[in-house]
JSON list of C-alpha atoms in Angstrom, two decimals:
[
{"chain": "A", "resi": 4, "resn": "MET", "atom": "CA", "xyz": [76.58, -26.27, -183.25]},
{"chain": "A", "resi": 5, "resn": "LEU", "atom": "CA", "xyz": [73.22, -27.16, -181.62]},
{"chain": "A", "resi": 6, "resn": "ALA", "atom": "CA", "xyz": [71.46, -26.56, -184.91]},
{"chain": "A", "resi": 7, "resn": "GLY", "atom": "CA", "xyz": [73.42, -29.46, -186.42]},
{"chain": "A", "resi": 8, "resn": "LEU", "atom": "CA", "xyz": [72.09, -32.01, -183.93]},
{"chain": "A", "resi": 9, "resn": "PRO", "atom": "CA", "xyz": [69.75, -34.63, -185.38]},
{"chain": "A", "resi": 10, "resn": "ASP", "atom": "CA", "xyz": [66.12, -34.68, -184.28]},
{"chain": "A", "resi": 11, "resn": "GLY", "atom": "CA", "xyz": [65.15, -37.07, -181.51]},
{"chain": "A", "resi": 12, "resn": "ARG", "atom": "CA", "xyz": [65.93, -37.77, -177.90]},
{"chain": "A", "resi": 13, "resn": "LEU", "atom": "CA", "xyz": [69.12, -36.42, -176.39]},
{"chain": "A", "resi": 14, "resn": "ARG", "atom": "CA", "xyz": [69.13, -38.79, -173.45]},
{"chain": "A", "resi": 15, "resn": "THR", "atom": "CA", "xyz": [68.28, -42.47, -173.15]},
{"chain": "A", "resi": 16, "resn": "GLU", "atom": "CA", "xyz": [67.58, -44.34, -169.93]},
{"chain": "A", "resi": 17, "resn": "CYS", "atom": "CA", "xyz": [69.91, -47.24, -169.25]},
{"chain": "A", "resi": 18, "resn": "ARG", "atom": "CA", "xyz": [68.79, -50.43, -167.60]},
{"chain": "A", "resi": 19, "resn": "PRO", "atom": "CA", "xyz": [70.62, -51.36, -164.40]},
{"chain": "A", "resi": 20, "resn": "PRO", "atom": "CA", "xyz": [73.20, -54.10, -164.78]},
{"chain": "A", "resi": 21, "resn": "PRO", "atom": "CA", "xyz": [72.24, -57.61, -163.69]},
{"chain": "A", "resi": 22, "resn": "PRO", "atom": "CA", "xyz": [73.62, -58.89, -160.38]},
{"chain": "A", "resi": 23, "resn": "LYS", "atom": "CA", "xyz": [77.25, -59.89, -160.80]},
{"chain": "A", "resi": 24, "resn": "GLN", "atom": "CA", "xyz": [79.98, -61.56, -158.81]},
{"chain": "A", "resi": 25, "resn": "GLY", "atom": "CA", "xyz": [83.72, -61.85, -159.06]},
{"chain": "A", "resi": 26, "resn": "LEU", "atom": "CA", "xyz": [86.66, -63.53, -157.38]},
{"chain": "A", "resi": 27, "resn": "GLY", "atom": "CA", "xyz": [90.15, -62.11, -157.10]},
{"chain": "A", "resi": 28, "resn": "TRP", "atom": "CA", "xyz": [93.30, -63.36, -155.46]},
{"chain": "A", "resi": 29, "resn": "ALA", "atom": "CA", "xyz": [96.84, -62.18, -154.93]},
{"chain": "A", "resi": 30, "resn": "GLU", "atom": "CA", "xyz": [99.95, -63.74, -153.50]},
{"chain": "A", "resi": 31, "resn": "THR", "atom": "CA", "xyz": [101.15, -61.92, -150.38]},
{"chain": "A", "resi": 32, "resn": "PRO", "atom": "CA", "xyz": [104.28, -62.48, -148.26]},
{"chain": "A", "resi": 33, "resn": "ARG", "atom": "CA", "xyz": [102.21, -64.64, -145.85]},
{"chain": "A", "resi": 34, "resn": "GLY", "atom": "CA", "xyz": [100.21, -66.57, -148.45]},
{"chain": "A", "resi": 35, "resn": "THR", "atom": "CA", "xyz": [97.28, -66.06, -150.79]},
{"chain": "A", "resi": 36, "resn": "ALA", "atom": "CA", "xyz": [94.59, -63.44, -150.12]},
{"chain": "A", "resi": 37, "resn": "TYR", "atom": "CA", "xyz": [91.14, -63.97, -151.68]},
{"chain": "A", "resi": 38, "resn": "TYR", "atom": "CA", "xyz": [88.36, -61.47, -152.30]},
{"chain": "A", "resi": 39, "resn": "ALA", "atom": "CA", "xyz": [84.83, -62.46, -153.35]},
{"chain": "A", "resi": 40, "resn": "VAL", "atom": "CA", "xyz": [82.64, -59.54, -154.43]},
{"chain": "A", "resi": 41, "resn": "HIS", "atom": "CA", "xyz": [78.89, -59.65, -155.11]},
{"chain": "A", "resi": 42, "resn": "LEU", "atom": "CA", "xyz": [77.02, -56.74, -156.71]},
{"chain": "A", "resi": 43, "resn": "ASP", "atom": "CA", "xyz": [73.27, -56.20, -156.55]},
{"chain": "A", "resi": 44, "resn": "ALA", "atom": "CA", "xyz": [71.03, -55.22, -159.48]},
{"chain": "A", "resi": 45, "resn": "ASP", "atom": "CA", "xyz": [71.88, -51.54, -158.92]},
{"chain": "A", "resi": 46, "resn": "GLY", "atom": "CA", "xyz": [75.61, -52.21, -159.27]},
{"chain": "A", "resi": 47, "resn": "ARG", "atom": "CA", "xyz": [76.27, -51.62, -155.57]},
{"chain": "A", "resi": 48, "resn": "LEU", "atom": "CA", "xyz": [78.19, -53.91, -153.26]},
{"chain": "A", "resi": 49, "resn": "ALA", "atom": "CA", "xyz": [75.88, -56.54, -151.82]},
{"chain": "A", "resi": 50, "resn": "ARG", "atom": "CA", "xyz": [78.52, -58.71, -150.13]},
{"chain": "A", "resi": 51, "resn": "VAL", "atom": "CA", "xyz": [82.29, -58.85, -149.86]},
{"chain": "A", "resi": 52, "resn": "LYS", "atom": "CA", "xyz": [84.14, -61.82, -148.39]},
{"chain": "A", "resi": 53, "resn": "ILE", "atom": "CA", "xyz": [87.87, -61.59, -147.64]},
{"chain": "A", "resi": 54, "resn": "LYS", "atom": "CA", "xyz": [89.96, -64.64, -146.82]},
{"chain": "A", "resi": 55, "resn": "SER", "atom": "CA", "xyz": [93.32, -63.60, -145.42]},
{"chain": "A", "resi": 56, "resn": "PRO", "atom": "CA", "xyz": [96.40, -65.84, -145.42]},
{"chain": "A", "resi": 57, "resn": "SER", "atom": "CA", "xyz": [96.05, -66.13, -141.63]},
{"chain": "A", "resi": 58, "resn": "PHE", "atom": "CA", "xyz": [92.82, -68.07, -142.12]},
{"chain": "A", "resi": 59, "resn": "SER", "atom": "CA", "xyz": [94.75, -70.94, -143.74]},
{"chain": "A", "resi": 60, "resn": "ASN", "atom": "CA", "xyz": [97.93, -70.57, -141.71]},
{"chain": "A", "resi": 61, "resn": "TRP", "atom": "CA", "xyz": [96.19, -70.89, -138.31]},
{"chain": "A", "resi": 62, "resn": "ARG", "atom": "CA", "xyz": [95.31, -74.50, -139.20]},
{"chain": "A", "resi": 63, "resn": "VAL", "atom": "CA", "xyz": [98.94, -75.60, -139.51]},
{"chain": "A", "resi": 64, "resn": "PHE", "atom": "CA", "xyz": [100.26, -73.50, -136.63]},
{"chain": "A", "resi": 65, "resn": "PRO", "atom": "CA", "xyz": [99.53, -76.08, -133.86]},
{"chain": "A", "resi": 66, "resn": "TYR", "atom": "CA", "xyz": [101.78, -78.58, -135.64]},
{"chain": "A", "resi": 67, "resn": "THR", "atom": "CA", "xyz": [104.73, -76.17, -135.34]},
{"chain": "A", "resi": 68, "resn": "VAL", "atom": "CA", "xyz": [104.44, -75.76, -131.57]},
{"chain": "A", "resi": 69, "resn": "HIS", "atom": "CA", "xyz": [103.12, -79.10, -130.30]},
{"chain": "A", "resi": 70, "resn": "ASP", "atom": "CA", "xyz": [106.53, -80.31, -129.08]},
{"chain": "A", "resi": 71, "resn": "SER", "atom": "CA", "xyz": [108.18, -76.90, -128.52]},
{"chain": "A", "resi": 72, "resn": "ASN", "atom": "CA", "xyz": [108.76, -75.25, -125.20]},
{"chain": "A", "resi": 73, "resn": "MET", "atom": "CA", "xyz": [106.63, -72.25, -124.31]},
{"chain": "A", "resi": 74, "resn": "MET", "atom": "CA", "xyz": [109.43, -69.79, -125.16]},
{"chain": "A", "resi": 75, "resn": "ASP", "atom": "CA", "xyz": [109.26, -70.78, -128.85]},
{"chain": "A", "resi": 76, "resn": "TYR", "atom": "CA", "xyz": [105.53, -70.13, -129.11]},
{"chain": "A", "resi": 77, "resn": "ALA", "atom": "CA", "xyz": [105.83, -66.37, -129.73]},
{"chain": "A", "resi": 78, "resn": "ILE", "atom": "CA", "xyz": [108.67, -66.83, -132.23]},
{"chain": "A", "resi": 79, "resn": "ASN", "atom": "CA", "xyz": [106.67, -69.38, -134.22]},
{"chain": "A", "resi": 80, "resn": "GLU", "atom": "CA", "xyz": [103.59, -67.17, -134.17]},
{"chain": "A", "resi": 81, "resn": "ALA", "atom": "CA", "xyz": [105.58, -64.15, -135.35]},
{"chain": "A", "resi": 82, "resn": "SER", "atom": "CA", "xyz": [107.21, -66.14, -138.16]},
{"chain": "A", "resi": 83, "resn": "PHE", "atom": "CA", "xyz": [103.78, -67.01, -139.54]},
{"chain": "A", "resi": 84, "resn": "GLY", "atom": "CA", "xyz": [102.56, -63.41, -139.22]},
{"chain": "A", "resi": 85, "resn": "LEU", "atom": "CA", "xyz": [99.23, -64.63, -137.83]},
{"chain": "A", "resi": 86, "resn": "THR", "atom": "CA", "xyz": [96.47, -62.23, -136.91]},
{"chain": "A", "resi": 87, "resn": "VAL", "atom": "CA", "xyz": [93.23, -63.09, -135.16]},
{"chain": "A", "resi": 88, "resn": "ALA", "atom": "CA", "xyz": [91.61, -60.01, -136.68]},
{"chain": "A", "resi": 89, "resn": "GLY", "atom": "CA", "xyz": [92.38, -61.34, -140.15]},
{"chain": "A", "resi": 90, "resn": "CYS", "atom": "CA", "xyz": [90.18, -64.37, -139.48]},
{"chain": "A", "resi": 91, "resn": "ASP", "atom": "CA", "xyz": [87.38, -62.85, -137.41]},
{"chain": "A", "resi": 92, "resn": "ARG", "atom": "CA", "xyz": [85.19, -61.35, -140.14]}
]
């Protein structure tokens, strides 16, 4: 089997891929989640940015509780499914 191989190199070096980037999104029960991915010249992750639905939903939340009593605050917050950790990245 090896005798049937053509003459020449058996292995060729490949150049690393150029830096790339991509954007992905998906609809979740709480809203849209975004992922931005940047690769370096070696094809490794250089940067990843995640935008959770909470990031957008926190902006409208004050309008839902501005004239509510304090007892409704927790119910409104739970209905939005807000997380501070989802925004603090």
